[in-house]
Coordinates of C-alpha atoms and ligand atoms in Angstrom, one line a residue:
M8 CA 9.7 16.6 2.6
K9 CA 8.2 20.1 2.9
V10 CA 4.8 20.5 1.2
T11 CA 3.2 23.9 0.8
V12 CA 0.6 25.7 -1.2
A13 CA 2.0 28.6 -3.3
R14 CA 0.8 32.0 -2.3
G15 CA 1.4 34.1 -5.4
P16 CA 0.5 33.5 -9.0
W17 CA 2.4 30.9 -11.1
H18 CA 4.6 33.5 -12.9
A19 CA 6.0 34.9 -9.7
L20 CA 7.1 31.5 -8.3
R21 CA 10.7 31.3 -7.1
T22 CA 11.3 27.6 -7.4
D23 CA 13.9 25.3 -9.0
L24 CA 11.5 23.7 -11.4
L25 CA 8.0 24.4 -12.4
A26 CA 6.2 21.2 -13.5
V27 CA 3.2 21.5 -15.7
P28 CA 1.0 18.5 -16.6
V29 CA -0.2 18.7 -20.2
R30 CA -3.1 16.7 -21.3
E31 CA -3.1 15.3 -24.8
D32 CA -6.8 16.0 -25.2
A33 CA -6.3 19.8 -24.6
G34 CA -2.9 20.2 -26.2
L35 CA -1.0 23.4 -25.4
E36 CA -4.1 25.5 -25.2
P37 CA -4.1 25.8 -21.4
L38 CA -0.4 26.9 -21.6
T39 CA -1.0 30.0 -23.6
E40 CA -0.1 32.4 -20.8
L41 CA 3.1 30.4 -20.1
D42 CA 3.9 30.3 -23.8
R43 CA 3.5 34.1 -24.0
A44 CA 5.7 34.6 -20.9
L45 CA 8.4 32.6 -22.6
S46 CA 8.1 34.4 -25.9
G47 CA 6.6 31.4 -27.7
W48 CA 9.3 28.9 -26.7
V49 CA 6.8 26.5 -25.3
R50 CA 5.1 26.0 -28.6
Q51 CA 8.4 25.9 -30.5
A52 CA 10.0 23.5 -28.2
A53 CA 6.9 21.2 -28.2
E54 CA 6.9 21.2 -32.0
L55 CA 10.7 20.6 -32.3
N56 CA 10.4 17.7 -29.9
G57 CA 7.1 16.2 -31.1
F58 CA 5.7 16.8 -27.6
A59 CA 1.9 16.7 -27.6
G60 CA 1.1 15.6 -24.1
K61 CA 1.4 11.8 -24.6
R62 CA 1.4 10.0 -21.3
D63 CA 4.8 10.0 -19.6
R64 CA 6.5 12.1 -22.2
T65 CA 8.4 15.1 -20.7
L66 CA 9.9 18.2 -22.0
L67 CA 12.4 20.3 -20.0
L68 CA 12.6 24.1 -20.9
F69 CA 15.1 26.7 -19.7
T70 CA 13.5 30.1 -19.1
H71 CA 16.5 32.2 -19.8
G72 CA 15.6 34.8 -17.2
K73 CA 12.0 35.3 -18.5
L74 CA 10.6 33.8 -15.3
P75 CA 11.9 33.7 -11.8
T76 CA 12.1 29.9 -12.1
P77 CA 15.0 28.6 -14.3
R78 CA 13.2 25.5 -15.5
V79 CA 9.8 24.5 -16.7
L80 CA 9.0 20.8 -17.1
L81 CA 6.1 19.8 -19.3
V82 CA 4.7 16.4 -18.4
G83 CA 2.3 14.6 -20.7
T84 CA -0.7 12.9 -19.0
G85 CA -2.3 11.3 -22.1
K86 CA -6.0 11.8 -22.5
A87 CA -6.5 12.1 -18.8
A88 CA -9.9 10.4 -18.6
D89 CA -9.3 10.0 -14.9
V90 CA -8.1 13.3 -13.7
P91 CA -6.7 12.4 -10.2
D92 CA -4.9 9.4 -11.7
A93 CA -3.4 11.5 -14.5
L94 CA -2.2 14.2 -12.1
R95 CA -0.8 11.7 -9.6
R96 CA 1.2 10.1 -12.3
A97 CA 2.4 13.3 -13.9
A98 CA 3.5 14.7 -10.5
A99 CA 5.4 11.5 -9.7
L100 CA 7.2 11.7 -13.0
A101 CA 8.0 15.4 -12.3
A102 CA 9.4 14.6 -8.9
R103 CA 11.6 11.9 -10.4
E104 CA 12.9 14.1 -13.2
A105 CA 13.5 16.8 -10.7
Q106 CA 15.7 14.5 -8.7
A107 CA 17.5 13.4 -11.9
V108 CA 18.4 17.0 -12.7
R109 CA 19.5 17.4 -9.0
V110 CA 16.8 19.9 -8.1
R111 CA 15.6 20.5 -4.5
R112 CA 12.3 22.4 -4.9
V113 CA 9.5 21.6 -7.3
S114 CA 6.3 23.6 -7.9
L115 CA 3.3 21.9 -9.5
W116 CA 0.9 23.8 -11.6
A117 CA -1.9 22.2 -13.5
P118 CA -3.8 24.7 -15.7
G119 CA -6.3 22.9 -17.9
F120 CA -7.2 20.6 -15.0
P121 CA -10.0 21.2 -12.6
A122 CA -8.8 23.6 -9.9
T123 CA -10.1 21.4 -7.0
D124 CA -8.8 19.9 -3.8
T125 CA -9.0 16.5 -5.4
S126 CA -6.5 17.7 -8.1
A127 CA -4.2 19.2 -5.5
E128 CA -4.2 16.0 -3.4
A129 CA -3.4 13.9 -6.4
L130 CA -0.4 16.2 -7.2
V131 CA 1.0 16.0 -3.7
E132 CA 0.5 12.3 -3.4
G133 CA 2.1 11.7 -6.8
A134 CA 5.1 13.9 -6.1
L135 CA 5.8 12.2 -2.7
L136 CA 5.2 8.7 -4.0
G137 CA 7.4 9.4 -7.1
A138 CA 10.2 10.9 -5.1
Y139 CA 10.4 7.8 -2.9
R140 CA 13.6 5.8 -2.7
Y141 CA 14.7 3.1 -0.3
T142 CA 17.9 4.7 1.1
R143 CA 18.7 2.7 4.3
Y144 CA 21.5 0.7 2.9
K145 CA 22.4 2.5 -0.3
H146 CA 22.4 6.2 -0.9
P147 CA 21.3 7.4 -4.3
E148 CA 23.7 9.6 -6.4
D149 CA 21.1 12.3 -6.9
P150 CA 20.2 14.4 -3.9
P151 CA 16.7 14.0 -2.5
L152 CA 13.9 16.4 -3.4
E153 CA 13.3 18.6 -0.4
A154 CA 10.2 20.7 -1.1
V155 CA 7.0 20.4 -3.1
E156 CA 4.7 23.3 -3.7
V157 CA 1.3 23.2 -5.3
V158 CA 0.0 26.2 -7.2
G159 CA -3.5 26.7 -5.8
P160 CA -6.3 27.0 -5.4
A161 CA -6.0 24.3 -2.8
S162 CA -6.9 24.1 0.8
L163 CA -4.1 23.4 3.2
S164 CA -6.1 20.7 5.0
A165 CA -6.4 18.7 1.7
V166 CA -2.8 19.1 1.0
R167 CA -1.9 18.0 4.5
R168 CA -4.1 14.9 4.2
A169 CA -2.5 13.9 0.9
Q170 CA 0.9 14.4 2.4
R171 CA -0.1 12.2 5.4
L172 CA -1.4 9.4 3.1
A173 CA 1.8 9.5 1.0
Q174 CA 4.0 9.4 4.1
A175 CA 2.1 6.4 5.5
T176 CA 2.5 4.7 2.2
C177 CA 6.3 5.3 2.2
F178 CA 6.5 4.0 5.8
A179 CA 5.0 0.7 4.6
R180 CA 7.3 0.7 1.6
D181 CA 10.4 1.1 3.8
L182 CA 9.3 -1.8 6.0
V183 CA 8.6 -4.1 3.0
N184 CA 11.8 -3.1 1.3
G185 CA 13.8 -3.9 4.4
P186 CA 15.8 -7.1 4.2
P187 CA 14.4 -10.2 5.9
N188 CA 17.5 -10.5 8.2
E189 CA 16.6 -7.1 9.6
V190 CA 12.8 -7.3 9.4
T191 CA 12.2 -10.3 11.6
P192 CA 9.0 -11.0 13.6
P193 CA 10.5 -9.4 16.8
A194 CA 11.8 -6.5 14.8
L195 CA 8.3 -6.0 13.3
A196 CA 6.9 -6.0 16.9
Q197 CA 9.5 -3.4 17.9
V198 CA 8.4 -1.2 15.0
A199 CA 4.8 -1.6 16.2
R200 CA 5.9 -0.4 19.7
E201 CA 7.4 2.7 18.1
V202 CA 4.3 3.3 16.1
A203 CA 2.2 3.0 19.3
R204 CA 4.4 5.4 21.2
K205 CA 4.5 8.0 18.4
A206 CA 0.8 7.8 17.6
G207 CA -0.4 7.3 21.2
L208 CA -2.0 3.9 20.6
A209 CA -2.5 1.1 23.1
I210 CA -0.4 -2.0 22.2
R211 CA -0.1 -5.6 23.2
V212 CA 2.6 -7.9 21.9
F213 CA 2.1 -11.6 22.4
G214 CA 5.3 -13.8 22.1
P215 CA 5.4 -17.6 21.9
R216 CA 4.5 -18.2 25.6
Q217 CA 1.5 -15.9 25.6
L218 CA 0.4 -17.3 22.2
E219 CA 0.7 -20.8 23.7
R220 CA -1.3 -19.9 26.8
M221 CA -3.9 -18.2 24.6
G222 CA -4.3 -21.2 22.4
A223 CA -3.1 -19.4 19.2
R224 CA -1.4 -22.6 17.9
A225 CA -1.8 -21.8 14.3
I226 CA 0.6 -18.9 14.2
L227 CA 2.9 -21.0 16.4
A228 CA 2.8 -23.9 14.0
V229 CA 3.8 -21.7 11.1
G230 CA 6.7 -20.3 13.1
A231 CA 7.9 -23.6 14.5
G232 CA 10.5 -24.1 11.7
S233 CA 12.3 -20.9 12.5
R234 CA 14.4 -19.7 15.4
Q235 CA 12.6 -16.4 15.2
P236 CA 9.8 -16.3 17.8
P237 CA 6.3 -15.6 16.3
Q238 CA 4.6 -12.5 17.5
M239 CA 1.1 -11.3 17.5
V240 CA 0.8 -7.5 17.7
V241 CA -2.4 -5.7 18.6
L242 CA -2.6 -2.0 18.2
D243 CA -5.6 -0.1 19.4
Y244 CA -6.7 3.4 18.2
R245 CA -9.6 4.5 20.3
P246 CA -10.9 8.0 19.8
A247 CA -13.4 9.5 22.2
R248 CA -17.0 8.6 21.3
A249 CA -15.8 6.2 18.6
R250 CA -18.5 5.5 16.0
R251 CA -17.8 1.9 14.8
T252 CA -15.2 -0.7 15.7
V253 CA -13.0 -1.8 12.8
V254 CA -10.3 -4.5 12.9
L255 CA -7.6 -4.6 10.4
A256 CA -5.6 -7.8 10.2
G257 CA -2.3 -8.1 8.4
K258 CA -0.3 -11.1 7.2
G259 CA 3.2 -10.6 8.5
V260 CA 5.3 -13.4 7.2
T261 CA 8.7 -11.8 7.3
F262 CA 10.1 -14.4 5.0
D263 CA 8.2 -17.2 3.3
A264 CA 10.5 -20.0 2.2
G265 CA 7.4 -22.2 1.8
G266 CA 8.3 -24.4 4.8
L267 CA 8.9 -28.1 4.0
D268 CA 6.9 -27.6 0.9
I269 CA 9.8 -25.4 -0.1
K270 CA 9.5 -22.8 -2.9
T271 CA 11.6 -22.7 -6.0
H272 CA 14.3 -20.2 -6.4
E273 CA 12.1 -17.9 -8.4
G274 CA 9.2 -18.3 -6.1
M275 CA 11.3 -17.4 -3.0
E276 CA 13.2 -14.4 -4.4
T277 CA 10.7 -11.8 -3.4
M278 CA 9.4 -13.4 -0.2
K279 CA 10.7 -10.8 2.1
A280 CA 7.7 -8.9 0.9
D281 CA 5.3 -11.5 2.4
M282 CA 4.7 -9.1 5.4
A283 CA 3.3 -6.3 3.2
G284 CA -0.1 -6.8 4.7
A285 CA 1.3 -6.3 8.2
A286 CA 3.3 -3.3 7.0
A287 CA 0.1 -1.7 5.6
V288 CA -1.7 -2.3 8.8
L289 CA 1.1 -0.6 10.9
A290 CA 1.2 2.3 8.4
V291 CA -2.5 2.8 8.6
L292 CA -2.6 2.7 12.4
Q293 CA 0.2 5.2 12.6
A294 CA -1.7 7.7 10.5
L295 CA -5.1 7.5 12.1
P296 CA -4.7 10.2 14.8
D297 CA -3.3 12.8 12.4
L298 CA -6.2 12.2 10.0
G299 CA -8.8 12.4 12.8
V300 CA -10.4 9.1 12.0
R301 CA -13.5 8.7 14.2
H302 CA -13.7 5.0 14.4
R303 CA -12.0 2.7 16.8
V304 CA -9.5 0.8 14.8
V305 CA -7.7 -2.3 16.0
G306 CA -4.7 -3.6 14.1
V307 CA -3.8 -7.2 14.5
V308 CA -0.6 -8.4 12.9
G309 CA 0.6 -11.9 12.8
A310 CA 4.4 -11.8 12.5
V311 CA 6.2 -15.1 11.7
E312 CA 8.9 -16.6 9.5
N313 CA 8.0 -19.7 7.4
L314 CA 11.2 -21.8 7.3
L315 CA 12.2 -25.4 7.4
G316 CA 13.9 -26.1 10.7
D317 CA 13.6 -29.5 12.4
A318 CA 10.6 -28.4 14.4
A319 CA 8.8 -27.1 11.3
F320 CA 5.1 -27.9 10.8
K321 CA 4.6 -30.7 8.3
P322 CA 2.0 -31.8 5.8
G323 CA -0.4 -34.0 7.7
D324 CA -0.1 -32.1 10.9
I325 CA -3.4 -31.1 12.5
I326 CA -3.4 -27.9 14.5
R327 CA -6.0 -26.2 16.6
T328 CA -6.6 -22.5 16.0
L329 CA -7.4 -19.9 18.6
D330 CA -11.2 -20.3 18.0
G331 CA -11.0 -24.1 18.5
K332 CA -11.3 -25.2 14.9
T333 CA -8.9 -27.8 13.6
V334 CA -6.9 -27.4 10.5
E335 CA -5.1 -30.2 8.5
I336 CA -2.0 -28.9 7.0
T337 CA -1.9 -30.1 3.4
N338 CA 0.7 -27.6 2.2
T339 CA 3.1 -25.7 4.4
D340 CA 3.4 -23.0 1.8
A341 CA -0.3 -22.0 2.4
E342 CA 0.9 -20.5 5.7
G343 CA -0.7 -17.0 5.4
R344 CA -4.2 -18.2 6.0
V345 CA -3.1 -20.3 8.9
V346 CA -1.5 -17.2 10.6
L347 CA -4.6 -15.1 9.7
A348 CA -6.9 -17.7 11.2
D349 CA -5.6 -16.9 14.7
C350 CA -5.5 -13.1 14.0
L351 CA -9.1 -13.1 12.7
A352 CA -10.2 -15.3 15.7
Y353 CA -8.5 -12.8 18.0
A354 CA -10.4 -10.0 16.3
Q355 CA -13.7 -11.4 17.5
R356 CA -12.9 -10.2 21.0
Y357 CA -13.6 -6.7 19.9
R358 CA -17.1 -7.5 18.4
P359 CA -16.1 -5.5 15.4
D360 CA -18.6 -3.9 13.0
A361 CA -16.2 -4.6 10.2
V362 CA -13.1 -6.7 9.7
V363 CA -10.7 -6.2 6.8
D364 CA -7.6 -8.4 6.3
I365 CA -4.8 -7.6 4.0
A366 CA -2.4 -10.2 2.8
T367 CA 0.0 -11.3 0.1
L368 CA -2.0 -14.6 0.2
T369 CA -2.0 -16.4 -3.1
G370 CA 0.0 -16.8 -6.3
A371 CA -3.5 -17.4 -7.8
A372 CA -4.4 -13.7 -7.3
V373 CA -1.2 -12.8 -9.3
V374 CA -2.3 -15.2 -12.1
A375 CA -5.7 -13.7 -12.2
L376 CA -5.0 -10.0 -12.0
G377 CA -1.3 -9.7 -12.8
Y378 CA 0.6 -6.9 -11.1
H379 CA -2.2 -4.5 -11.8
A380 CA -4.9 -5.1 -9.2
A381 CA -5.5 -6.5 -5.8
A382 CA -8.4 -9.0 -5.3
V383 CA -11.1 -8.3 -2.8
L384 CA -13.5 -10.9 -1.5
G385 CA -15.9 -10.7 1.3
N386 CA -19.2 -11.6 3.0
D387 CA -20.7 -8.1 3.0
R388 CA -21.8 -6.2 -0.1
A389 CA -21.6 -2.8 1.5
L390 CA -18.2 -3.3 2.9
V391 CA -16.8 -4.6 -0.3
D392 CA -18.4 -1.8 -2.2
A393 CA -16.9 0.8 0.2
L394 CA -13.4 -0.7 -0.3
L395 CA -13.8 -0.7 -4.1
R396 CA -14.9 3.0 -3.9
A397 CA -12.0 3.9 -1.6
G398 CA -9.6 2.1 -4.0
D399 CA -11.0 4.1 -6.8
Q400 CA -10.3 7.4 -5.1
A401 CA -6.9 6.3 -4.0
G402 CA -5.9 5.2 -7.5
E403 CA -5.3 1.7 -6.3
R404 CA -7.0 -0.9 -8.5
I405 CA -9.0 -3.5 -6.7
W406 CA -11.1 -6.2 -8.4
E407 CA -13.7 -8.4 -6.8
L408 CA -13.6 -12.2 -7.1
P409 CA -16.6 -14.3 -6.1
L410 CA -16.7 -16.3 -2.9
Y411 CA -19.0 -19.2 -3.9
E412 CA -19.9 -21.8 -1.4
E413 CA -18.1 -24.4 -3.5
F414 CA -14.8 -22.8 -2.7
L415 CA -15.4 -23.5 1.0
E416 CA -16.3 -27.1 0.2
A417 CA -12.9 -27.5 -1.4
M418 CA -11.3 -26.5 1.9
R419 CA -13.0 -29.2 4.0
S420 CA -10.8 -31.9 5.3
D421 CA -11.5 -35.6 5.9
V422 CA -9.8 -35.6 9.3
A423 CA -10.2 -32.0 10.5
D424 CA -12.6 -29.0 10.2
L425 CA -10.6 -27.5 7.4
K426 CA -7.5 -28.1 5.3
N427 CA -5.2 -25.3 4.5
S428 CA -4.9 -26.0 0.8
G429 CA -7.6 -27.1 -1.6
G430 CA -6.1 -27.6 -5.0
R431 CA -4.8 -25.2 -7.5
Y432 CA -7.7 -23.7 -9.4
G433 CA -9.6 -20.7 -7.9
G434 CA -6.8 -20.5 -5.4
A435 CA -7.5 -16.9 -4.3
Q436 CA -11.1 -17.7 -3.7
K437 CA -10.2 -20.9 -1.8
G438 CA -7.8 -19.0 0.4
A439 CA -10.5 -16.4 1.1
A440 CA -13.1 -19.1 1.8
F441 CA -10.7 -20.6 4.4
L442 CA -10.4 -17.2 6.1
S443 CA -14.2 -16.7 6.0
R444 CA -14.5 -19.4 8.6
F445 CA -12.7 -17.3 11.2
V446 CA -14.7 -14.1 11.1
G447 CA -17.6 -15.2 13.3
G448 CA -20.2 -14.0 10.8
R449 CA -19.0 -10.3 11.1
P450 CA -18.9 -8.1 8.0
W451 CA -15.6 -9.0 6.6
A452 CA -13.5 -8.3 3.5
H453 CA -10.2 -9.8 2.4
L454 CA -7.6 -7.9 0.2
D455 CA -5.2 -10.3 -1.6
I456 CA -2.3 -8.0 -2.5
A457 CA 0.1 -10.8 -3.7
G458 CA 0.5 -9.2 -7.1
V459 CA 0.6 -5.6 -6.2
A460 CA 2.6 -5.3 -3.0
Y461 CA 6.0 -5.7 -4.6
L462 CA 7.1 -5.0 -8.1
D463 CA 10.3 -6.8 -9.1
T464 CA 10.0 -6.4 -12.8
Q465 CA 9.0 -3.6 -15.1
E466 CA 5.5 -4.9 -15.1
G467 CA 3.1 -2.9 -12.9
Q468 CA 5.7 -0.2 -12.3
A469 CA 4.7 3.4 -12.9
P470 CA 6.1 6.8 -12.0
H471 CA 4.3 6.7 -8.7
L472 CA 5.0 3.0 -8.3
P473 CA 8.8 2.5 -8.4
K474 CA 10.5 -0.9 -8.3
G475 CA 10.2 -2.8 -5.1
A476 CA 7.5 -2.2 -2.4
T477 CA 4.5 -0.2 -3.3
G478 CA 2.7 0.3 0.0
F479 CA -0.4 -1.0 -1.7
G480 CA -3.6 -0.7 0.4
V481 CA -2.4 2.0 2.8
R482 CA -4.1 4.8 0.9
T483 CA -7.2 2.8 0.2
L484 CA -7.7 1.8 3.8
L485 CA -7.1 5.3 5.1
R486 CA -9.5 6.8 2.6
W487 CA -12.1 4.3 3.6
L488 CA -11.6 5.0 7.3
V489 CA -11.6 8.8 6.8
E490 CA -14.8 8.7 4.8
A491 CA -16.7 5.9 6.4
Ligands
BES27 N1 3.2 -15.8 0.0 C1 2.6 -16.7 -0.9 C2 1.8 -16.1 -2.0 C3 2.5 -15.2 -2.9 C4 2.9 -15.6 -4.2 C5 2.7 -13.8 -2.6 C6 3.5 -14.8 -5.1 C7 3.4 -13.0 -3.5 C8 3.7 -13.4 -4.8 C9 1.7 -17.7 -0.1 O1 2.1 -18.0 1.2 C10 1.8 -18.9 -0.9 O2 2.8 -19.5 -1.0 N2 0.6 -19.4 -1.4 C11 0.5 -20.6 -2.1 C12 -0.8 -21.3 -1.6 C13 -0.9 -22.7 -2.2 C14 0.1 -23.6 -1.7 C15 -2.3 -23.2 -1.8 C16 0.4 -20.3 -3.6 O3 -0.3 -19.3 -3.9 O4 1.0 -20.9 -4.4
MN28 MN1 3.6 -19.5 1.3
ZN29 ZN1 3.2 -16.5 2.1

């Protein structure tokens, strides 16, 4: 997708469609100039169609030669209390409508909104996220949008940054939407190699033999029921004179059948998306050089398939993790934390200043927050706050859950240091409490994206969040790393 900043004034734009967000709380007032250029048709058409800027309402106008652009699309934003959110959503809807009317080039102009880089970034992000479609195995009938132009003032650097964030998000979406017969642990490792090559990162891939030698038995245990060999992938972005060292760990369960504690049909249906954390980590690492991030960032991905083969790990098994702790398996479906235990233990080798893991970890996070927010838990106030702030800027909702000591007590085993499942209630907190034992006291935060990584129903969907993979977390993490 080509993204540019318009040079001339809005009325001189040669484009296929000029999209104009309209806020309900300002009405058509900011569109006076446009209305005049179109001999009052804006107001007339709005009245005829009861268009008053309500959120997600649109109105398509033909300009009958009065402007160089043949089409103007008004997009309601509602009251627009949160400006970037409103513009992101409106631009996404505009991009979708543009595709639906088979248009190649869209210009976005937001009179009545603050003329800032933040607004321009939101427009670009929205358009790119809204235009996204997963086309690897099925080509859509409507041709793809090819160019997006924002009508300034906007700095090119801000627009480029927004474009990069959106691209990274779509990269994660493609990985998560990929079918699990294609996106296997070795395939994920191969994607990581390509990421390393393109972004100039150092990479190490540990297969089963190296994991065995290293003592990463937890990830091996989870993968034992599958013919797909588990892989631990470590990507290292190391800029000159790096400020801090950050490790990002991602759950990469390429398919979660639950293991011997097998899931129901409904529970299993979307479990190709159980590697969304890993996809987010790869997407973030891939974008770091372009964004000029000044921290060393190490991505650790645990890629594994949780199936039921005759070597599968079993309830009652006790396994030893990379850092020497023992874990009693009480539920093979609580596999993500077991995989992440080894990843977080590996992270300690870098003596990180901050560790953030991202994982589709618990159904409990979905019960608590629905499809509308990720949960964050951690041991460091400043780190959690920084992630909450970054999420706010990115328009990704994150809600903190408490990590009381009692949750850790629930994870203690009678026969091992820990058990991997501690009963149903407070499940997201218990999962996080388990992970907290593997971070070696370093500042750490955990993002549970189980509810927001993949949208299979209408719920949670929005113009910039189409059905399927969302790429949740990519933009939050990148914003955090750029700002921090
Ligand atoms: N991958 C699932 C969590 C999940 C559920 C992700 C729904 C996305 C949507 C995870 O591995 C899992 O099965 N967790 C169990 C843990 C339990 C057995 C302690 C869960 O949440 O039910
Ligand atoms: Mn599971
Ligand atoms: Zn899982």
